[in-house]
Amino acid sequence: MKRLILMRHAKSSWATPGQDDHARPLNGRGRVSARVVGEWLQHKNYLPDQTISSDSVRTRETFAGLNILCDAEFTNDLYHAGPEDMLRVLRKATGDTVLMLGHNPGIGWFAQTLVAEPPPHPRFFDYPTCATLVADFDIDAWDEVGTGTGKAVDFVIPRELTG
């Protein structure tokens, strides 16, 4: 059994006109969102033993804000990646519970392709910032993962956690 935690980065700042997209940091709301989603992950015991993340500033800051004890690999392969790219990266994973942190629209599309049935959540298909899917896979190794092989276990957005 393998578990995937698929997360979109938290809300980023557009305060600096002309700033390179890759360098955009989180805004205040994004920092709060990362913290509360990290607390939710800990409360639910959805703790990764491997993290693979885009190397953008906002994904790095989202990971840091989660405050979870797990080494992270930051890769440009997930920066604005599509579902096929994400699948290639995931198939190389070695952890039992993997957190993958990326960007829309790719991360939302990837979530939709992985699960056999979507979670009954009104925001799943637009995958807002810091949206987090937890999915289980009845596989022994990540290279066995494919379209529709996952079972949605949980899905949350930060606004549900902050009121």
mmCIF file with all atom_site columns, C-alpha atoms in Angstrom:
data_model
loop_
_atom_site.group_PDB
_atom_site.id
_atom_site.type_symbol
_atom_site.label_atom_id
_atom_site.label_alt_id
_atom_site.label_comp_id
_atom_site.label_asym_id
_atom_site.label_entity_id
_atom_site.label_seq_id
_atom_site.pdbx_PDB_ins_code
_atom_site.Cartn_x
_atom_site.Cartn_y
_atom_site.Cartn_z
_atom_site.occupancy
_atom_site.B_iso_or_equiv
_atom_site.pdbx_formal_charge
_atom_site.auth_seq_id
_atom_site.auth_comp_id
_atom_site.auth_asym_id
_atom_site.auth_atom_id
_atom_site.pdbx_PDB_model_num
ATOM 1   C CA . MET A 1 1   ? 0.000   0.000  0.000   1.00 0.00 ? 1   MET A CA 1
ATOM 2   C CA . LYS A 1 2   ? 1.250   3.470  -0.926  1.00 0.00 ? 2   LYS A CA 1
ATOM 3   C CA . ARG A 1 3   ? -0.181  6.869  -0.004  1.00 0.00 ? 3   ARG A CA 1
ATOM 4   C CA . LEU A 1 4   ? 0.098   10.120 -1.937  1.00 0.00 ? 4   LEU A CA 1
ATOM 5   C CA . ILE A 1 5   ? -0.513  13.568 -0.501  1.00 0.00 ? 5   ILE A CA 1
ATOM 6   C CA . LEU A 1 6   ? -0.993  15.822 -3.511  1.00 0.00 ? 6   LEU A CA 1
ATOM 7   C CA . MET A 1 7   ? -0.856  19.522 -2.635  1.00 0.00 ? 7   MET A CA 1
ATOM 8   C CA . ARG A 1 8   ? -1.008  22.753 -4.575  1.00 0.00 ? 8   ARG A CA 1
ATOM 9   C CA . HIS A 1 9   ? 1.207   25.531 -3.205  1.00 0.00 ? 9   HIS A CA 1
ATOM 10  C CA . ALA A 1 10  ? -0.368  28.067 -0.847  1.00 0.00 ? 10  ALA A CA 1
ATOM 11  C CA . LYS A 1 11  ? -1.498  31.545 -1.952  1.00 0.00 ? 11  LYS A CA 1
ATOM 12  C CA . SER A 1 12  ? 1.339   33.540 -3.465  1.00 0.00 ? 12  SER A CA 1
ATOM 13  C CA . SER A 1 13  ? 2.037   37.246 -3.637  1.00 0.00 ? 13  SER A CA 1
ATOM 14  C CA . TRP A 1 14  ? 1.643   39.432 -6.707  1.00 0.00 ? 14  TRP A CA 1
ATOM 15  C CA . ALA A 1 15  ? 2.911   42.527 -4.845  1.00 0.00 ? 15  ALA A CA 1
ATOM 16  C CA . THR A 1 16  ? 6.060   43.014 -6.937  1.00 0.00 ? 16  THR A CA 1
ATOM 17  C CA . PRO A 1 17  ? 5.180   43.971 -10.527 1.00 0.00 ? 17  PRO A CA 1
ATOM 18  C CA . GLY A 1 18  ? 7.326   42.217 -13.097 1.00 0.00 ? 18  GLY A CA 1
ATOM 19  C CA . GLN A 1 19  ? 8.692   39.683 -10.619 1.00 0.00 ? 19  GLN A CA 1
ATOM 20  C CA . ASP A 1 20  ? 9.762   36.399 -12.169 1.00 0.00 ? 20  ASP A CA 1
ATOM 21  C CA . ASP A 1 21  ? 7.006   33.818 -11.630 1.00 0.00 ? 21  ASP A CA 1
ATOM 22  C CA . HIS A 1 22  ? 9.441   31.259 -10.224 1.00 0.00 ? 22  HIS A CA 1
ATOM 23  C CA . ALA A 1 23  ? 10.533  33.746 -7.535  1.00 0.00 ? 23  ALA A CA 1
ATOM 24  C CA . ARG A 1 24  ? 7.091   34.733 -6.210  1.00 0.00 ? 24  ARG A CA 1
ATOM 25  C CA . PRO A 1 25  ? 6.817   34.167 -2.422  1.00 0.00 ? 25  PRO A CA 1
ATOM 26  C CA . LEU A 1 26  ? 3.738   33.374 -0.353  1.00 0.00 ? 26  LEU A CA 1
ATOM 27  C CA . ASN A 1 27  ? 1.550   36.191 0.881   1.00 0.00 ? 27  ASN A CA 1
ATOM 28  C CA . GLY A 1 28  ? 0.227   36.392 4.457   1.00 0.00 ? 28  GLY A CA 1
ATOM 29  C CA . ARG A 1 29  ? -2.824  34.281 3.706   1.00 0.00 ? 29  ARG A CA 1
ATOM 30  C CA . GLY A 1 30  ? -0.593  31.669 2.075   1.00 0.00 ? 30  GLY A CA 1
ATOM 31  C CA . ARG A 1 31  ? 1.629   31.421 5.137   1.00 0.00 ? 31  ARG A CA 1
ATOM 32  C CA . VAL A 1 32  ? -1.426  30.874 7.356   1.00 0.00 ? 32  VAL A CA 1
ATOM 33  C CA . SER A 1 33  ? -2.817  28.280 4.925   1.00 0.00 ? 33  SER A CA 1
ATOM 34  C CA . ALA A 1 34  ? 0.423   26.288 4.882   1.00 0.00 ? 34  ALA A CA 1
ATOM 35  C CA . ARG A 1 35  ? 0.525   26.270 8.682   1.00 0.00 ? 35  ARG A CA 1
ATOM 36  C CA . VAL A 1 36  ? -3.089  25.113 9.138   1.00 0.00 ? 36  VAL A CA 1
ATOM 37  C CA . VAL A 1 37  ? -2.812  22.428 6.452   1.00 0.00 ? 37  VAL A CA 1
ATOM 38  C CA . GLY A 1 38  ? 0.382   21.203 8.135   1.00 0.00 ? 38  GLY A CA 1
ATOM 39  C CA . GLU A 1 39  ? -1.478  21.011 11.447  1.00 0.00 ? 39  GLU A CA 1
ATOM 40  C CA . TRP A 1 40  ? -4.305  19.123 9.711   1.00 0.00 ? 40  TRP A CA 1
ATOM 41  C CA . LEU A 1 41  ? -1.831  16.629 8.215   1.00 0.00 ? 41  LEU A CA 1
ATOM 42  C CA . GLN A 1 42  ? -0.347  16.026 11.663  1.00 0.00 ? 42  GLN A CA 1
ATOM 43  C CA . HIS A 1 43  ? -3.755  15.757 13.354  1.00 0.00 ? 43  HIS A CA 1
ATOM 44  C CA . LYS A 1 44  ? -4.929  13.204 10.763  1.00 0.00 ? 44  LYS A CA 1
ATOM 45  C CA . ASN A 1 45  ? -1.573  11.382 10.873  1.00 0.00 ? 45  ASN A CA 1
ATOM 46  C CA . TYR A 1 46  ? -1.055  11.931 7.144   1.00 0.00 ? 46  TYR A CA 1
ATOM 47  C CA . LEU A 1 47  ? 2.694   12.280 7.510   1.00 0.00 ? 47  LEU A CA 1
ATOM 48  C CA . PRO A 1 48  ? 4.970   11.833 4.510   1.00 0.00 ? 48  PRO A CA 1
ATOM 49  C CA . ASP A 1 49  ? 8.269   10.008 4.620   1.00 0.00 ? 49  ASP A CA 1
ATOM 50  C CA . GLN A 1 50  ? 9.283   11.574 1.301   1.00 0.00 ? 50  GLN A CA 1
ATOM 51  C CA . THR A 1 51  ? 8.514   14.964 -0.228  1.00 0.00 ? 51  THR A CA 1
ATOM 52  C CA . ILE A 1 52  ? 8.997   15.854 -3.870  1.00 0.00 ? 52  ILE A CA 1
ATOM 53  C CA . SER A 1 53  ? 8.311   19.495 -4.662  1.00 0.00 ? 53  SER A CA 1
ATOM 54  C CA . SER A 1 54  ? 8.624   22.054 -7.390  1.00 0.00 ? 54  SER A CA 1
ATOM 55  C CA . ASP A 1 55  ? 11.655  24.239 -6.775  1.00 0.00 ? 55  ASP A CA 1
ATOM 56  C CA . SER A 1 56  ? 9.762   27.552 -6.967  1.00 0.00 ? 56  SER A CA 1
ATOM 57  C CA . VAL A 1 57  ? 9.941   29.946 -4.019  1.00 0.00 ? 57  VAL A CA 1
ATOM 58  C CA . ARG A 1 58  ? 6.232   29.549 -3.238  1.00 0.00 ? 58  ARG A CA 1
ATOM 59  C CA . THR A 1 59  ? 6.382   25.736 -3.115  1.00 0.00 ? 59  THR A CA 1
ATOM 60  C CA . ARG A 1 60  ? 9.505   25.852 -0.937  1.00 0.00 ? 60  ARG A CA 1
ATOM 61  C CA . GLU A 1 61  ? 7.780   28.289 1.428   1.00 0.00 ? 61  GLU A CA 1
ATOM 62  C CA . THR A 1 62  ? 4.622   26.162 1.461   1.00 0.00 ? 62  THR A CA 1
ATOM 63  C CA . PHE A 1 63  ? 6.656   23.110 2.457   1.00 0.00 ? 63  PHE A CA 1
ATOM 64  C CA . ALA A 1 64  ? 8.479   25.071 5.177   1.00 0.00 ? 64  ALA A CA 1
ATOM 65  C CA . GLY A 1 65  ? 5.152   26.373 6.506   1.00 0.00 ? 65  GLY A CA 1
ATOM 66  C CA . LEU A 1 66  ? 3.754   22.859 6.886   1.00 0.00 ? 66  LEU A CA 1
ATOM 67  C CA . ASN A 1 67  ? 6.288   22.323 9.681   1.00 0.00 ? 67  ASN A CA 1
ATOM 68  C CA . ILE A 1 68  ? 6.534   18.583 9.102   1.00 0.00 ? 68  ILE A CA 1
ATOM 69  C CA . LEU A 1 69  ? 9.633   16.520 9.699   1.00 0.00 ? 69  LEU A CA 1
ATOM 70  C CA . CYS A 1 70  ? 10.500  15.117 6.315   1.00 0.00 ? 70  CYS A CA 1
ATOM 71  C CA . ASP A 1 71  ? 13.352  15.693 3.914   1.00 0.00 ? 71  ASP A CA 1
ATOM 72  C CA . ALA A 1 72  ? 12.326  17.334 0.662   1.00 0.00 ? 72  ALA A CA 1
ATOM 73  C CA . GLU A 1 73  ? 13.655  17.079 -2.853  1.00 0.00 ? 73  GLU A CA 1
ATOM 74  C CA . PHE A 1 74  ? 13.059  20.285 -4.826  1.00 0.00 ? 74  PHE A CA 1
ATOM 75  C CA . THR A 1 75  ? 13.014  19.798 -8.576  1.00 0.00 ? 75  THR A CA 1
ATOM 76  C CA . ASN A 1 76  ? 12.349  21.957 -11.603 1.00 0.00 ? 76  ASN A CA 1
ATOM 77  C CA . ASP A 1 77  ? 10.646  18.889 -13.120 1.00 0.00 ? 77  ASP A CA 1
ATOM 78  C CA . LEU A 1 78  ? 7.504   19.818 -11.142 1.00 0.00 ? 78  LEU A CA 1
ATOM 79  C CA . TYR A 1 79  ? 7.519   23.542 -11.942 1.00 0.00 ? 79  TYR A CA 1
ATOM 80  C CA . HIS A 1 80  ? 4.388   24.012 -14.056 1.00 0.00 ? 80  HIS A CA 1
ATOM 81  C CA . ALA A 1 81  ? 4.448   20.297 -14.893 1.00 0.00 ? 81  ALA A CA 1
ATOM 82  C CA . GLY A 1 82  ? 1.586   18.513 -16.575 1.00 0.00 ? 82  GLY A CA 1
ATOM 83  C CA . PRO A 1 83  ? 0.077   15.222 -15.399 1.00 0.00 ? 83  PRO A CA 1
ATOM 84  C CA . GLU A 1 84  ? 2.424   13.101 -17.524 1.00 0.00 ? 84  GLU A CA 1
ATOM 85  C CA . ASP A 1 85  ? 5.489   14.838 -16.084 1.00 0.00 ? 85  ASP A CA 1
ATOM 86  C CA . MET A 1 86  ? 4.158   14.446 -12.542 1.00 0.00 ? 86  MET A CA 1
ATOM 87  C CA . LEU A 1 87  ? 3.491   10.760 -13.129 1.00 0.00 ? 87  LEU A CA 1
ATOM 88  C CA . ARG A 1 88  ? 7.068   10.267 -14.346 1.00 0.00 ? 88  ARG A CA 1
ATOM 89  C CA . VAL A 1 89  ? 8.393   11.926 -11.177 1.00 0.00 ? 89  VAL A CA 1
ATOM 90  C CA . LEU A 1 90  ? 6.040   9.968  -8.892  1.00 0.00 ? 90  LEU A CA 1
ATOM 91  C CA . ARG A 1 91  ? 7.031   6.647  -10.447 1.00 0.00 ? 91  ARG A CA 1
ATOM 92  C CA . LYS A 1 92  ? 10.592  7.267  -9.216  1.00 0.00 ? 92  LYS A CA 1
ATOM 93  C CA . ALA A 1 93  ? 9.482   7.875  -5.609  1.00 0.00 ? 93  ALA A CA 1
ATOM 94  C CA . THR A 1 94  ? 10.758  5.573  -2.875  1.00 0.00 ? 94  THR A CA 1
ATOM 95  C CA . GLY A 1 95  ? 8.673   6.525  0.174   1.00 0.00 ? 95  GLY A CA 1
ATOM 96  C CA . ASP A 1 96  ? 5.557   4.781  1.429   1.00 0.00 ? 96  ASP A CA 1
ATOM 97  C CA . THR A 1 97  ? 3.770   8.098  1.955   1.00 0.00 ? 97  THR A CA 1
ATOM 98  C CA . VAL A 1 98  ? 4.819   10.744 -0.552  1.00 0.00 ? 98  VAL A CA 1
ATOM 99  C CA . LEU A 1 99  ? 3.953   14.436 -0.456  1.00 0.00 ? 99  LEU A CA 1
ATOM 100 C CA . MET A 1 100 ? 4.040   15.966 -3.930  1.00 0.00 ? 100 MET A CA 1
ATOM 101 C CA . LEU A 1 101 ? 3.843   19.747 -4.029  1.00 0.00 ? 101 LEU A CA 1
ATOM 102 C CA . GLY A 1 102 ? 3.198   21.610 -7.263  1.00 0.00 ? 102 GLY A CA 1
ATOM 103 C CA . HIS A 1 103 ? 1.192   24.069 -9.324  1.00 0.00 ? 103 HIS A CA 1
ATOM 104 C CA . ASN A 1 104 ? -2.118  24.353 -11.102 1.00 0.00 ? 104 ASN A CA 1
ATOM 105 C CA . PRO A 1 105 ? -3.425  23.535 -13.586 1.00 0.00 ? 105 PRO A CA 1
ATOM 106 C CA . GLY A 1 106 ? -1.174  20.458 -13.668 1.00 0.00 ? 106 GLY A CA 1
ATOM 107 C CA . ILE A 1 107 ? -1.645  19.347 -10.069 1.00 0.00 ? 107 ILE A CA 1
ATOM 108 C CA . GLY A 1 108 ? -5.444  19.457 -10.327 1.00 0.00 ? 108 GLY A CA 1
ATOM 109 C CA . TRP A 1 109 ? -5.445  17.547 -13.596 1.00 0.00 ? 109 TRP A CA 1
ATOM 110 C CA . PHE A 1 110 ? -3.031  15.019 -12.108 1.00 0.00 ? 110 PHE A CA 1
ATOM 111 C CA . ALA A 1 111 ? -5.323  14.476 -9.109  1.00 0.00 ? 111 ALA A CA 1
ATOM 112 C CA . GLN A 1 112 ? -8.268  13.887 -11.427 1.00 0.00 ? 112 GLN A CA 1
ATOM 113 C CA . THR A 1 113 ? -6.394  11.295 -13.478 1.00 0.00 ? 113 THR A CA 1
ATOM 114 C CA . LEU A 1 114 ? -5.067  9.360  -10.478 1.00 0.00 ? 114 LEU A CA 1
ATOM 115 C CA . VAL A 1 115 ? -8.233  8.604  -8.534  1.00 0.00 ? 115 VAL A CA 1
ATOM 116 C CA . ALA A 1 116 ? -10.855 6.126  -9.709  1.00 0.00 ? 116 ALA A CA 1
ATOM 117 C CA . GLU A 1 117 ? -13.581 8.302  -8.175  1.00 0.00 ? 117 GLU A CA 1
ATOM 118 C CA . PRO A 1 118 ? -13.212 11.946 -7.169  1.00 0.00 ? 118 PRO A CA 1
ATOM 119 C CA . PRO A 1 119 ? -13.771 12.891 -3.541  1.00 0.00 ? 119 PRO A CA 1
ATOM 120 C CA . PRO A 1 120 ? -17.239 14.345 -2.867  1.00 0.00 ? 120 PRO A CA 1
ATOM 121 C CA . HIS A 1 121 ? -15.935 17.891 -2.494  1.00 0.00 ? 121 HIS A CA 1
ATOM 122 C CA . PRO A 1 122 ? -17.172 20.915 -4.452  1.00 0.00 ? 122 PRO A CA 1
ATOM 123 C CA . ARG A 1 123 ? -13.662 22.359 -4.875  1.00 0.00 ? 123 ARG A CA 1
ATOM 124 C CA . PHE A 1 124 ? -11.842 19.236 -6.077  1.00 0.00 ? 124 PHE A CA 1
ATOM 125 C CA . PHE A 1 125 ? -12.090 20.091 -9.755  1.00 0.00 ? 125 PHE A CA 1
ATOM 126 C CA . ASP A 1 126 ? -10.713 23.637 -9.462  1.00 0.00 ? 126 ASP A CA 1
ATOM 127 C CA . TYR A 1 127 ? -8.036  22.701 -6.878  1.00 0.00 ? 127 TYR A CA 1
ATOM 128 C CA . PRO A 1 128 ? -7.580  26.071 -5.124  1.00 0.00 ? 128 PRO A CA 1
ATOM 129 C CA . THR A 1 129 ? -4.341  27.134 -3.468  1.00 0.00 ? 129 THR A CA 1
ATOM 130 C CA . CYS A 1 130 ? -3.117  24.722 -0.789  1.00 0.00 ? 130 CYS A CA 1
ATOM 131 C CA . ALA A 1 131 ? -5.833  22.199 -1.705  1.00 0.00 ? 131 ALA A CA 1
ATOM 132 C CA . THR A 1 132 ? -4.684  18.788 -0.531  1.00 0.00 ? 132 THR A CA 1
ATOM 133 C CA . LEU A 1 133 ? -5.737  15.343 -1.723  1.00 0.00 ? 133 LEU A CA 1
ATOM 134 C CA . VAL A 1 134 ? -4.819  12.207 0.211   1.00 0.00 ? 134 VAL A CA 1
ATOM 135 C CA . ALA A 1 135 ? -5.074  9.077  -1.933  1.00 0.00 ? 135 ALA A CA 1
ATOM 136 C CA . ASP A 1 136 ? -4.190  5.444  -1.302  1.00 0.00 ? 136 ASP A CA 1
ATOM 137 C CA . PHE A 1 137 ? -2.889  3.023  -3.917  1.00 0.00 ? 137 PHE A CA 1
ATOM 138 C CA . ASP A 1 138 ? -2.995  -0.758 -3.646  1.00 0.00 ? 138 ASP A CA 1
ATOM 139 C CA . ILE A 1 139 ? 0.510   -1.136 -5.079  1.00 0.00 ? 139 ILE A CA 1
ATOM 140 C CA . ASP A 1 140 ? 3.887   -2.276 -3.782  1.00 0.00 ? 140 ASP A CA 1
ATOM 141 C CA . ALA A 1 141 ? 6.015   0.248  -5.673  1.00 0.00 ? 141 ALA A CA 1
ATOM 142 C CA . TRP A 1 142 ? 5.365   3.657  -7.207  1.00 0.00 ? 142 TRP A CA 1
ATOM 143 C CA . ASP A 1 143 ? 6.325   2.473  -10.672 1.00 0.00 ? 143 ASP A CA 1
ATOM 144 C CA . GLU A 1 144 ? 3.006   0.565  -10.647 1.00 0.00 ? 144 GLU A CA 1
ATOM 145 C CA . VAL A 1 145 ? 0.884   3.722  -10.280 1.00 0.00 ? 145 VAL A CA 1
ATOM 146 C CA . GLY A 1 146 ? -1.341  4.653  -13.193 1.00 0.00 ? 146 GLY A CA 1
ATOM 147 C CA . THR A 1 147 ? -4.530  6.363  -14.266 1.00 0.00 ? 147 THR A CA 1
ATOM 148 C CA . GLY A 1 148 ? -7.461  5.583  -11.986 1.00 0.00 ? 148 GLY A CA 1
ATOM 149 C CA . THR A 1 149 ? -5.456  3.419  -9.577  1.00 0.00 ? 149 THR A CA 1
ATOM 150 C CA . GLY A 1 150 ? -5.913  5.654  -6.533  1.00 0.00 ? 150 GLY A CA 1
ATOM 151 C CA . LYS A 1 151 ? -8.650  5.816  -3.934  1.00 0.00 ? 151 LYS A CA 1
ATOM 152 C CA . ALA A 1 152 ? -9.406  9.271  -2.545  1.00 0.00 ? 152 ALA A CA 1
ATOM 153 C CA . VAL A 1 153 ? -9.155  9.144  1.242   1.00 0.00 ? 153 VAL A CA 1
ATOM 154 C CA . ASP A 1 154 ? -9.455  12.836 2.083   1.00 0.00 ? 154 ASP A CA 1
ATOM 155 C CA . PHE A 1 155 ? -9.506  16.278 0.489   1.00 0.00 ? 155 PHE A CA 1
ATOM 156 C CA . VAL A 1 156 ? -9.276  19.633 2.204   1.00 0.00 ? 156 VAL A CA 1
ATOM 157 C CA . ILE A 1 157 ? -8.889  23.310 1.419   1.00 0.00 ? 157 ILE A CA 1
ATOM 158 C CA . PRO A 1 158 ? -7.454  25.792 3.930   1.00 0.00 ? 158 PRO A CA 1
ATOM 159 C CA . ARG A 1 159 ? -10.658 27.827 4.315   1.00 0.00 ? 159 ARG A CA 1
ATOM 160 C CA . GLU A 1 160 ? -12.324 24.794 5.880   1.00 0.00 ? 160 GLU A CA 1
ATOM 161 C CA . LEU A 1 161 ? -9.626  24.774 8.535   1.00 0.00 ? 161 LEU A CA 1
ATOM 162 C CA . THR A 1 162 ? -9.535  28.498 9.300   1.00 0.00 ? 162 THR A CA 1
ATOM 163 C CA . GLY A 1 163 ? -13.285 29.140 9.425   1.00 0.00 ? 163 GLY A CA 1
#
